[in-house]
PDB file of C-alpha atoms in Angstrom:
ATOM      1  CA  UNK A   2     -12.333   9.163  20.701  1.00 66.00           C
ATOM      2  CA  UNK A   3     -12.162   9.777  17.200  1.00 83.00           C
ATOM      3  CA  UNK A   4     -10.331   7.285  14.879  1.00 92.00           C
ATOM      4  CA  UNK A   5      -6.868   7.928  13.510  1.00 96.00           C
ATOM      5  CA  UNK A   6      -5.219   7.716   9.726  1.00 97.00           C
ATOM      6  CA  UNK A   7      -2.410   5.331   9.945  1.00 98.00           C
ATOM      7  CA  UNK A   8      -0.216   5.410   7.066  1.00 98.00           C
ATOM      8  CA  UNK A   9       2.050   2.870   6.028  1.00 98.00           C
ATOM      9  CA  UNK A  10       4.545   3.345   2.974  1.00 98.00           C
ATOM     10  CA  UNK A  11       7.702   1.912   1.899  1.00 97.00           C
ATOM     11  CA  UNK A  12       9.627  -0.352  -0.863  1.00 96.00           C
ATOM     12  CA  UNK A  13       7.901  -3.652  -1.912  1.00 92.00           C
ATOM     13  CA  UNK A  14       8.217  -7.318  -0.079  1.00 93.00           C
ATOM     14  CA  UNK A  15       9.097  -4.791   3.271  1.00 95.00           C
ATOM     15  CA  UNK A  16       6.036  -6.436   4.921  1.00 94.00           C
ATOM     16  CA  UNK A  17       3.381  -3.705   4.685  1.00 95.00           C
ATOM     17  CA  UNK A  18       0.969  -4.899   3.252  1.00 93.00           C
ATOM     18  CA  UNK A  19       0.966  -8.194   6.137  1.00 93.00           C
ATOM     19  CA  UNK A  20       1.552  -5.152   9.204  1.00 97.00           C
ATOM     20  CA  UNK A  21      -1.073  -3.116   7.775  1.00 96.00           C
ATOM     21  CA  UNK A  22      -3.664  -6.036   7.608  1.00 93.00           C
ATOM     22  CA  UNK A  23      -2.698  -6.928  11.433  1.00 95.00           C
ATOM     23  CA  UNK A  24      -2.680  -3.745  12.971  1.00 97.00           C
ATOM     24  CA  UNK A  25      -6.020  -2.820  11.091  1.00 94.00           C
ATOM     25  CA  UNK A  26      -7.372  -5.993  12.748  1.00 92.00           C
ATOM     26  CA  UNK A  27      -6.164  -4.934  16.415  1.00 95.00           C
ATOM     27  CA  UNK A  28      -7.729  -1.672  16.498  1.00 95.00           C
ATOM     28  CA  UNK A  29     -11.131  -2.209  14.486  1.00 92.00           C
ATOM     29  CA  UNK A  30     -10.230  -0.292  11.681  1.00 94.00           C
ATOM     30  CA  UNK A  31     -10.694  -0.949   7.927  1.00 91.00           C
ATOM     31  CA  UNK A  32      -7.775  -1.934   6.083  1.00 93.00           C
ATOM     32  CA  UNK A  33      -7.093  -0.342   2.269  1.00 93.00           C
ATOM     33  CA  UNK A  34      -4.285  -2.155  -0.022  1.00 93.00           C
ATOM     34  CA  UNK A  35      -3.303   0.624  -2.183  1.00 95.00           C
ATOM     35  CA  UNK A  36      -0.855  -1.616  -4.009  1.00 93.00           C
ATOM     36  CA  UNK A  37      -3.507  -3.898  -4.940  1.00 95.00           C
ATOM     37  CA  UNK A  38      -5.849  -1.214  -6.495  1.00 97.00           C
ATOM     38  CA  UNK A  39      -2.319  -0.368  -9.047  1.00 97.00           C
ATOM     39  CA  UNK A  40      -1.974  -4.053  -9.347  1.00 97.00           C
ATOM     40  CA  UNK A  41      -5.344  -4.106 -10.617  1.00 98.00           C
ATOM     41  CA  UNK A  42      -5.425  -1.464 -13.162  1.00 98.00           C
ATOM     42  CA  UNK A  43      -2.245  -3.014 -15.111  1.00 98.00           C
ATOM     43  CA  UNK A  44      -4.221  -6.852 -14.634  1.00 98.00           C
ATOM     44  CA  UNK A  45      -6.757  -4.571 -16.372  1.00 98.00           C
ATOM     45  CA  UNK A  46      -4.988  -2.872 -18.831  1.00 98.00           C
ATOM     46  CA  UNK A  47      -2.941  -5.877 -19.508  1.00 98.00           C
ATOM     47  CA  UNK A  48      -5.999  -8.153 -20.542  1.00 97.00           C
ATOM     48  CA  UNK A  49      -7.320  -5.576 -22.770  1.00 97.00           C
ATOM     49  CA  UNK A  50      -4.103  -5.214 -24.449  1.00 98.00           C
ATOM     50  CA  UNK A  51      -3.855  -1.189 -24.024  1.00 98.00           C
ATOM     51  CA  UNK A  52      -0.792   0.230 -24.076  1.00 98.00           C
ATOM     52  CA  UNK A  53       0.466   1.615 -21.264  1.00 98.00           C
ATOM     53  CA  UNK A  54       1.528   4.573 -23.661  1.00 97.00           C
ATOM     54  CA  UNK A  55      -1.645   4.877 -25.022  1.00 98.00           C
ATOM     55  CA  UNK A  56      -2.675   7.409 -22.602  1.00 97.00           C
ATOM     56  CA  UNK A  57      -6.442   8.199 -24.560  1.00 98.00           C
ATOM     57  CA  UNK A  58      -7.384   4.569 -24.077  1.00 98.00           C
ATOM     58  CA  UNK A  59      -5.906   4.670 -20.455  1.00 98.00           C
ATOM     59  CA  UNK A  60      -7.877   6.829 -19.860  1.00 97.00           C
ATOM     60  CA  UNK A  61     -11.220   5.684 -21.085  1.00 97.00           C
ATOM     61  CA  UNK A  62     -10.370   2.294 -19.429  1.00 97.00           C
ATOM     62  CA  UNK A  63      -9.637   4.430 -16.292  1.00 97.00           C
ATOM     63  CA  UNK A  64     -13.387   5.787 -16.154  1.00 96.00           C
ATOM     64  CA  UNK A  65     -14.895   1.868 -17.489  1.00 96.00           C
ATOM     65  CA  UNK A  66     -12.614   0.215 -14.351  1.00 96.00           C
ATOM     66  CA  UNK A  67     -14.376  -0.487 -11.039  1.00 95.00           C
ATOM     67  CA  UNK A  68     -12.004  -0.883  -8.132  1.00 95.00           C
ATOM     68  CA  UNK A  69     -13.821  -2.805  -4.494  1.00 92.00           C
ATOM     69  CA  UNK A  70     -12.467  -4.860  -1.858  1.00 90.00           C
ATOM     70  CA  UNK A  71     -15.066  -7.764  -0.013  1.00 88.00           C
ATOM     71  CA  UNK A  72     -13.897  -9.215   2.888  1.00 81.00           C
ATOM     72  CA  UNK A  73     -13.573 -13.042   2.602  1.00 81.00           C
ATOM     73  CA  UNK A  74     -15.462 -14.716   5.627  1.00 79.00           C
ATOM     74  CA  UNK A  75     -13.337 -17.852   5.214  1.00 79.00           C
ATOM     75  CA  UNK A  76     -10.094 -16.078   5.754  1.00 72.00           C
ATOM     76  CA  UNK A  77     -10.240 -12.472   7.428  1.00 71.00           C
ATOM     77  CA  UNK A  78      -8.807 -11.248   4.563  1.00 76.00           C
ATOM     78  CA  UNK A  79      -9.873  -8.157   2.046  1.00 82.00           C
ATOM     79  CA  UNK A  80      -9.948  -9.246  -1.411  1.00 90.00           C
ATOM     80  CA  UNK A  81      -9.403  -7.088  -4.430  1.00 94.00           C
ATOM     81  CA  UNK A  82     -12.715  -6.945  -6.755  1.00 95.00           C
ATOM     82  CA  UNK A  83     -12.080  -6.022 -10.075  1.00 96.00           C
ATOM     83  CA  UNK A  84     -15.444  -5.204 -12.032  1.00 95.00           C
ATOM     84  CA  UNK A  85     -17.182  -7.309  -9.535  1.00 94.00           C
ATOM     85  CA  UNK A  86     -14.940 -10.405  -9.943  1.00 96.00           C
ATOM     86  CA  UNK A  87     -12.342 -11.267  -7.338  1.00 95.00           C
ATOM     87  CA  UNK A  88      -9.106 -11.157  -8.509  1.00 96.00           C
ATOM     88  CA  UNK A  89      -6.897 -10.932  -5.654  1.00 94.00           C
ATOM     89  CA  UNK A  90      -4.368 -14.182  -7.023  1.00 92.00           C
ATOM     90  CA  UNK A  91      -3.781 -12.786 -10.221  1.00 96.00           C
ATOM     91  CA  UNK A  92      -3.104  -9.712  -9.184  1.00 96.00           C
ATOM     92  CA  UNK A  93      -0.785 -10.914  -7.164  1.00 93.00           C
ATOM     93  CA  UNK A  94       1.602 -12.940 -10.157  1.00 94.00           C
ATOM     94  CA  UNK A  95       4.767 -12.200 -11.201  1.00 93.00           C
ATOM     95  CA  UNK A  96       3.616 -10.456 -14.506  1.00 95.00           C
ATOM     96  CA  UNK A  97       2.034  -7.711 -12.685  1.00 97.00           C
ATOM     97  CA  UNK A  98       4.968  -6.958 -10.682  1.00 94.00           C
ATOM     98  CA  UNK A  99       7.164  -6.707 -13.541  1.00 94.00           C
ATOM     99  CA  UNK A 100       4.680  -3.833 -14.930  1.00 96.00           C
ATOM    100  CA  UNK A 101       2.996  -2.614 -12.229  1.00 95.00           C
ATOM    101  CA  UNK A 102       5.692   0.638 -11.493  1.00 93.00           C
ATOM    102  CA  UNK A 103       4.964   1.203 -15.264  1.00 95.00           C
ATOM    103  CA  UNK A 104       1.528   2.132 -14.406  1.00 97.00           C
ATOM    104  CA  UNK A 105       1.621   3.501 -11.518  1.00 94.00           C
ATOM    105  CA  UNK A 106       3.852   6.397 -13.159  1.00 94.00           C
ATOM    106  CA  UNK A 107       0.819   7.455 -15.427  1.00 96.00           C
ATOM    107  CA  UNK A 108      -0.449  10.709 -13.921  1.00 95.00           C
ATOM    108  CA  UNK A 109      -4.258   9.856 -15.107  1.00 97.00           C
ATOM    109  CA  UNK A 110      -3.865   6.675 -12.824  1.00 97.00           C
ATOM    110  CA  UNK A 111      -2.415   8.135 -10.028  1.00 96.00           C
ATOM    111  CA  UNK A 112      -4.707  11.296  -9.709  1.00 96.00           C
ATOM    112  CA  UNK A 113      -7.720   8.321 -10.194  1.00 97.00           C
ATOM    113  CA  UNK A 114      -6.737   5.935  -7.485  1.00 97.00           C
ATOM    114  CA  UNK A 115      -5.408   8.677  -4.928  1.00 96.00           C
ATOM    115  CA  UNK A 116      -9.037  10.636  -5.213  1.00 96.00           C
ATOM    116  CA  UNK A 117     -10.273   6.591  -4.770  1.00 95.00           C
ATOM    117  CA  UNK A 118      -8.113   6.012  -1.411  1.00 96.00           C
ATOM    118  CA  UNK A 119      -9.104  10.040   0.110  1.00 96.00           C
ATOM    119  CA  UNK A 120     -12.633   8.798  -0.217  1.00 94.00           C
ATOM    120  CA  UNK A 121     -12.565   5.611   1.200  1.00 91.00           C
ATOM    121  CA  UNK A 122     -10.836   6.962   4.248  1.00 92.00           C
ATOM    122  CA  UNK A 123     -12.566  10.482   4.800  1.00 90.00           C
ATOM    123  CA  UNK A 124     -14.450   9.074   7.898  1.00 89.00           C
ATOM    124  CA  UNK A 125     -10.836   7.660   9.353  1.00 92.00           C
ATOM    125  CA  UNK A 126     -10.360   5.026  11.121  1.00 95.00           C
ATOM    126  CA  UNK A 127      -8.204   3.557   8.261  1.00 96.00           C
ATOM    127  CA  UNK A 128      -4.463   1.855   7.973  1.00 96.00           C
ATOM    128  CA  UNK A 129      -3.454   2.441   4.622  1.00 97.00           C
ATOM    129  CA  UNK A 130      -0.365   1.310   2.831  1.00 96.00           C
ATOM    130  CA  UNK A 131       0.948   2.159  -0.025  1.00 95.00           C
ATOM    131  CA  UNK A 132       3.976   4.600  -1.318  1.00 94.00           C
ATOM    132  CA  UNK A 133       2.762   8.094  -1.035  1.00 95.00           C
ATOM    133  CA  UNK A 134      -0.009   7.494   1.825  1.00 97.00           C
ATOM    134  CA  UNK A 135       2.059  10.092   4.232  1.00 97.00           C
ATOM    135  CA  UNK A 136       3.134  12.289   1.097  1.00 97.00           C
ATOM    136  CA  UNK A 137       0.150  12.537  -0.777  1.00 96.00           C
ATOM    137  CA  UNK A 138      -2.672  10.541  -0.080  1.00 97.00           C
ATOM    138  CA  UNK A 139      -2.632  11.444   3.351  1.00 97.00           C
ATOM    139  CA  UNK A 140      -0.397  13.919   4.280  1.00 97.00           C
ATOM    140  CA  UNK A 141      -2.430  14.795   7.376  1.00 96.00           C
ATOM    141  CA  UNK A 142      -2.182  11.266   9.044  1.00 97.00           C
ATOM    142  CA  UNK A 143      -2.085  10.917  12.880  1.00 96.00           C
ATOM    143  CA  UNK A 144       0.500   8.544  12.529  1.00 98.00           C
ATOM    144  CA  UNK A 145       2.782   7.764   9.459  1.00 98.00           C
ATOM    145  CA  UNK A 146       5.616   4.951   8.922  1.00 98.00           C
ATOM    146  CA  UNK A 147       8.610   4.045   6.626  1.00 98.00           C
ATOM    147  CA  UNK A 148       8.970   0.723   6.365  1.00 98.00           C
ATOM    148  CA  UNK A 149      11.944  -0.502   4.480  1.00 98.00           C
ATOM    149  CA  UNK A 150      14.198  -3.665   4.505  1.00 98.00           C
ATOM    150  CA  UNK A 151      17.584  -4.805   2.339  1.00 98.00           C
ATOM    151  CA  UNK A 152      16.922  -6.075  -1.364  1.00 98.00           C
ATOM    152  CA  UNK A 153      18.225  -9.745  -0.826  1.00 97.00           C
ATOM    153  CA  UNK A 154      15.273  -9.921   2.220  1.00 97.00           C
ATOM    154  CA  UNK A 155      13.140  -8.389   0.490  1.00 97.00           C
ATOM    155  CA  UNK A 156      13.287 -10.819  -2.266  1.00 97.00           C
ATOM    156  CA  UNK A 157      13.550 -14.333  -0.553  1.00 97.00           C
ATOM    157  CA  UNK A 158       9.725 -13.184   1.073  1.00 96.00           C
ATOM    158  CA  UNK A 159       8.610 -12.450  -2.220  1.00 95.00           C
ATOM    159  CA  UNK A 160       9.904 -16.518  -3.474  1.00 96.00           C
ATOM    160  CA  UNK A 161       8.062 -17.322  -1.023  1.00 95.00           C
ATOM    161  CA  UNK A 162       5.103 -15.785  -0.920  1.00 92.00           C
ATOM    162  CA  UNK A 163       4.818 -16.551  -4.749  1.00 94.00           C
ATOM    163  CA  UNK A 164       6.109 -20.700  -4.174  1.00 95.00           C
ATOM    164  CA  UNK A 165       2.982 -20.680  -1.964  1.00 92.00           C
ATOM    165  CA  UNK A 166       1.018 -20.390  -4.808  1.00 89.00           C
ATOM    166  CA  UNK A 167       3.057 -22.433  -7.224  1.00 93.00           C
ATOM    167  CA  UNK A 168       4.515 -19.800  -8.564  1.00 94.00           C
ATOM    168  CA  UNK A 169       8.901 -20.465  -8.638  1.00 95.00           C
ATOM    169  CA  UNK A 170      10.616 -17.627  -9.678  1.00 96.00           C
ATOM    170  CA  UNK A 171      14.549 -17.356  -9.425  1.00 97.00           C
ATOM    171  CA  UNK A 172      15.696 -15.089  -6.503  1.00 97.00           C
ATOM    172  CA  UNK A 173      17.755 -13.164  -8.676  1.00 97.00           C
ATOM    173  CA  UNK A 174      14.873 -12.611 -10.871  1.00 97.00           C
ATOM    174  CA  UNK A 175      12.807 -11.204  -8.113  1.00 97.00           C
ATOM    175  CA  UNK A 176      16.528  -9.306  -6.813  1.00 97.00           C
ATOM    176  CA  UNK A 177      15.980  -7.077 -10.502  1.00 96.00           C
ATOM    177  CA  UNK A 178      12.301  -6.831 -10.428  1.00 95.00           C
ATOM    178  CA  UNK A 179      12.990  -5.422  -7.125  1.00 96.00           C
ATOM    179  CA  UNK A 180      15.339  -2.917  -8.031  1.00 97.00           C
ATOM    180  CA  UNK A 181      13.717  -2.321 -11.313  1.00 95.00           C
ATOM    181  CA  UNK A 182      10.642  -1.310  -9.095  1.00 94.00           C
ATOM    182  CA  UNK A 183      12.509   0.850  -6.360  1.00 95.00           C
ATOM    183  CA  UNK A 184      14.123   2.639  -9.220  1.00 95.00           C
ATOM    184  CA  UNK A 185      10.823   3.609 -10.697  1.00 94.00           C
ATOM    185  CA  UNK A 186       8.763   4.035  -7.440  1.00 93.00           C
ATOM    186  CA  UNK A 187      11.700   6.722  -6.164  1.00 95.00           C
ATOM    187  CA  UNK A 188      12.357   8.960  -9.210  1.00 95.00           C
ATOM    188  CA  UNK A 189       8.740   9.434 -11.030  1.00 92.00           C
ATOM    189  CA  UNK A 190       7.386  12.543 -11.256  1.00 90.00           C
ATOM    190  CA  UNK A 191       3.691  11.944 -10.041  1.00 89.00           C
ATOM    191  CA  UNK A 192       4.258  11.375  -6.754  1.00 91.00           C
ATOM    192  CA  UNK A 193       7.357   9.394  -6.397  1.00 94.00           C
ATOM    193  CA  UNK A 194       8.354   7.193  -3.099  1.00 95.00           C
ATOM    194  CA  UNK A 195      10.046   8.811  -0.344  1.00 96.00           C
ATOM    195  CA  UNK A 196       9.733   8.814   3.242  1.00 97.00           C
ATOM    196  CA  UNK A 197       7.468  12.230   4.910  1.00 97.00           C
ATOM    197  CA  UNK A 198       9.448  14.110   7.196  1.00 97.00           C
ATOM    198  CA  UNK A 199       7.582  12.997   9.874  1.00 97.00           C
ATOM    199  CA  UNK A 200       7.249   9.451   9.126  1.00 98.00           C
ATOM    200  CA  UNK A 201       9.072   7.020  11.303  1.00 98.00           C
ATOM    201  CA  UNK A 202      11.412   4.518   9.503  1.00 98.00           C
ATOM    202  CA  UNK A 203      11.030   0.913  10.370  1.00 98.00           C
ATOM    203  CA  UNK A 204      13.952  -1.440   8.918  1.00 98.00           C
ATOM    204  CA  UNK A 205      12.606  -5.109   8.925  1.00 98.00           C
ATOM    205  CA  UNK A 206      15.331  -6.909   7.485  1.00 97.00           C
ATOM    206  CA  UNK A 207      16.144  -8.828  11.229  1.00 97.00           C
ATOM    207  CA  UNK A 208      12.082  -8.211  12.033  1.00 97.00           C
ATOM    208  CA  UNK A 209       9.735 -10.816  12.632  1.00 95.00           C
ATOM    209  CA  UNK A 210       5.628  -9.857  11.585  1.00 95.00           C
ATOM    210  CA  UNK A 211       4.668  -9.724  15.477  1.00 97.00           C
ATOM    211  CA  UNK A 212       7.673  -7.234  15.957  1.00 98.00           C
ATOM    212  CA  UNK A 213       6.873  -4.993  12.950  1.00 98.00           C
ATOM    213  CA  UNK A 214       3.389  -5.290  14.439  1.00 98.00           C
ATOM    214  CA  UNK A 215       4.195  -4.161  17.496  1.00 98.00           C
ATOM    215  CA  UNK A 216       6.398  -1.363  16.173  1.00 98.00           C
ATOM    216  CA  UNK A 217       3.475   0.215  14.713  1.00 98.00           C
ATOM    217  CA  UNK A 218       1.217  -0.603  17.763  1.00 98.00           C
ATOM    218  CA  UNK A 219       2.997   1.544  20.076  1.00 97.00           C
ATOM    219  CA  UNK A 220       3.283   4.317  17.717  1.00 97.00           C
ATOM    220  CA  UNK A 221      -0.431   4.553  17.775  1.00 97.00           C
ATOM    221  CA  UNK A 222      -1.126   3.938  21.264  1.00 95.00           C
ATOM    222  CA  UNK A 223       1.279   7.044  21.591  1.00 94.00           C
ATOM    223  CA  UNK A 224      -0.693   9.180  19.772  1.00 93.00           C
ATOM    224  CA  UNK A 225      -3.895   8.069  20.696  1.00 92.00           C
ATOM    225  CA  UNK A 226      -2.934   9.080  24.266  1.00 91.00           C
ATOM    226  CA  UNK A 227      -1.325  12.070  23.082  1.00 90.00           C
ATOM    227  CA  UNK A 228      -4.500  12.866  21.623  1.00 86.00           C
ATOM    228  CA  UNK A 229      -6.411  12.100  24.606  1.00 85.00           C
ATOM    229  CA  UNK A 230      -4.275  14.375  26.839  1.00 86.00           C
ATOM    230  CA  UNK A 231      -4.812  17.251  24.527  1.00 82.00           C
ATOM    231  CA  UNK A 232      -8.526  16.416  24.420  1.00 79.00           C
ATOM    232  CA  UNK A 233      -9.024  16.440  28.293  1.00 81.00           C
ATOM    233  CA  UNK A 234      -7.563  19.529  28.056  1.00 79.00           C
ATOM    234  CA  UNK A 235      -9.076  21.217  24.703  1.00 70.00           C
ATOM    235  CA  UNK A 236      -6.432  21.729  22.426  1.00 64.00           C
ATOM    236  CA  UNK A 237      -6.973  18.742  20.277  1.00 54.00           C
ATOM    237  CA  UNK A 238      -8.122  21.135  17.469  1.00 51.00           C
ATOM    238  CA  UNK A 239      -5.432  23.083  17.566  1.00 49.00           C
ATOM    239  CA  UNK A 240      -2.865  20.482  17.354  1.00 51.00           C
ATOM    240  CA  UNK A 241      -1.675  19.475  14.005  1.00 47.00           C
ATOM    241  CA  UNK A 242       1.694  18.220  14.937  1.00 45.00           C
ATOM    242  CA  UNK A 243       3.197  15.094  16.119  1.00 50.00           C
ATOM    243  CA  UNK A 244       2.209  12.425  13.079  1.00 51.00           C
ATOM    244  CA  UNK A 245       5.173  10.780  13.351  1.00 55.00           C
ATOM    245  CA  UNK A 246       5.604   9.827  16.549  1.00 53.00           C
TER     246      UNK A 246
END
């Protein structure tokens, strides 16, 4: 059978990224971080000390920057490559989050990495997550969800997540970074956050990992059959509804 798109967007700290990773693991499929590849430009633009207003130098850094992901053997996961170099810690510190949304409102940036993320999932067979996977990246994907999860939640997994890697940040810190971030995300111009029409929303705040897992799961095995069905009976082609299921 072919393989599906499975898009995944939604606020930060909702646990996409950590669904995404799992249910890309279930099925076989490869797993994209879009996040990480925005995290990555501002790590890059930030040690070169360009400006995030400087848009001519953006830019040029935009056509220098080389964007990978290598899976690490050790621990199953992807790993963001930046130039070559993993990079996937410091991409993950608090000084990136609090500029990150900055760059990911640059319309050079965003046409850059969502031309990136079309071509690394032309063949399918992909879970992507990100904010505008269903809306622009993707708006054609088999299955598409809206994951989202109250701001208080939200940021007690983001203290930890960072405390795991010595990194202590106040909640209320990570509360207005949050915030800060949602307010950007949901009112840029260039393809601002908001959930597709046929996305289905997934709340986590009461949600353990295995249930937003298995959330997801179902949704695909759903469509999958759906798909099957319509195969057996050769109208897959001319079915282009039912992404949200």
């Amino acid at each position: 059978m072919r393989k599906i798109v499975i898009a995944i967007d939604g606020y930060s700290s909702c646990g996409k990224s950590t669904t995404a990773k799992a249910v890309a693991a279930e099925l076989g499929y490869a797993y994209i971080d879009t996040g990480a590849m925005y995290r990555a430009v501002t790590l890059y633009l930030l040690e070169r000390d360009i400006a995030f207003d400087d848009l001519p130098r953006v830019e040029q850094a935009l056509h220098d920057i080389h964007i990978s992901f290598k899976r690490n053997r050790k621990t199953g996961r992807n790993e963001l490559c930046l130039d070559g170099v993993i990079r996937e810690d410091e991409i993950r510190q608090m000084r990136i989050s609090n500029s990150v949304s900055e760059v990911s409102v640059i319309p050079a940036v965003r046409h850059t990495l969502v031309a990136q993320q079309q071509r690394m999932g032309r063949k399918r067979g992909v879970v992507m997550d990100g904010r505008d996977i269903g809306t622009t990246v993707f708006p054609d994907a088999e299955v598409k969800i809206f994951m989202t999860a109250e701001v208080e939640t939200r940021a007690r997994r983001r203290q930890e997540e960072l405390a795991v890697k010595d990194e202590h940040v106040p909640l209320e810190d990570i509360v207005e970074n949050l915030r800060k971030r949602d307010h950007i995300d949901s009112t840029r111009a260039e393809s601002p956050l908001r959930r597709a029409a046929d996305a289905v929303l997934l709340d986590t705040t009461h949600m353990m990992i295995d249930e937003q897992v298995d959330f997801v799961l179902e949704r695909v095995s759903a469509r999958l059959f759906e798909r099957s069905l319509l195969a057996l009976t050769g109208n897959e082609e001319r079915n282009t509804s039912g992404a949200g299921l």
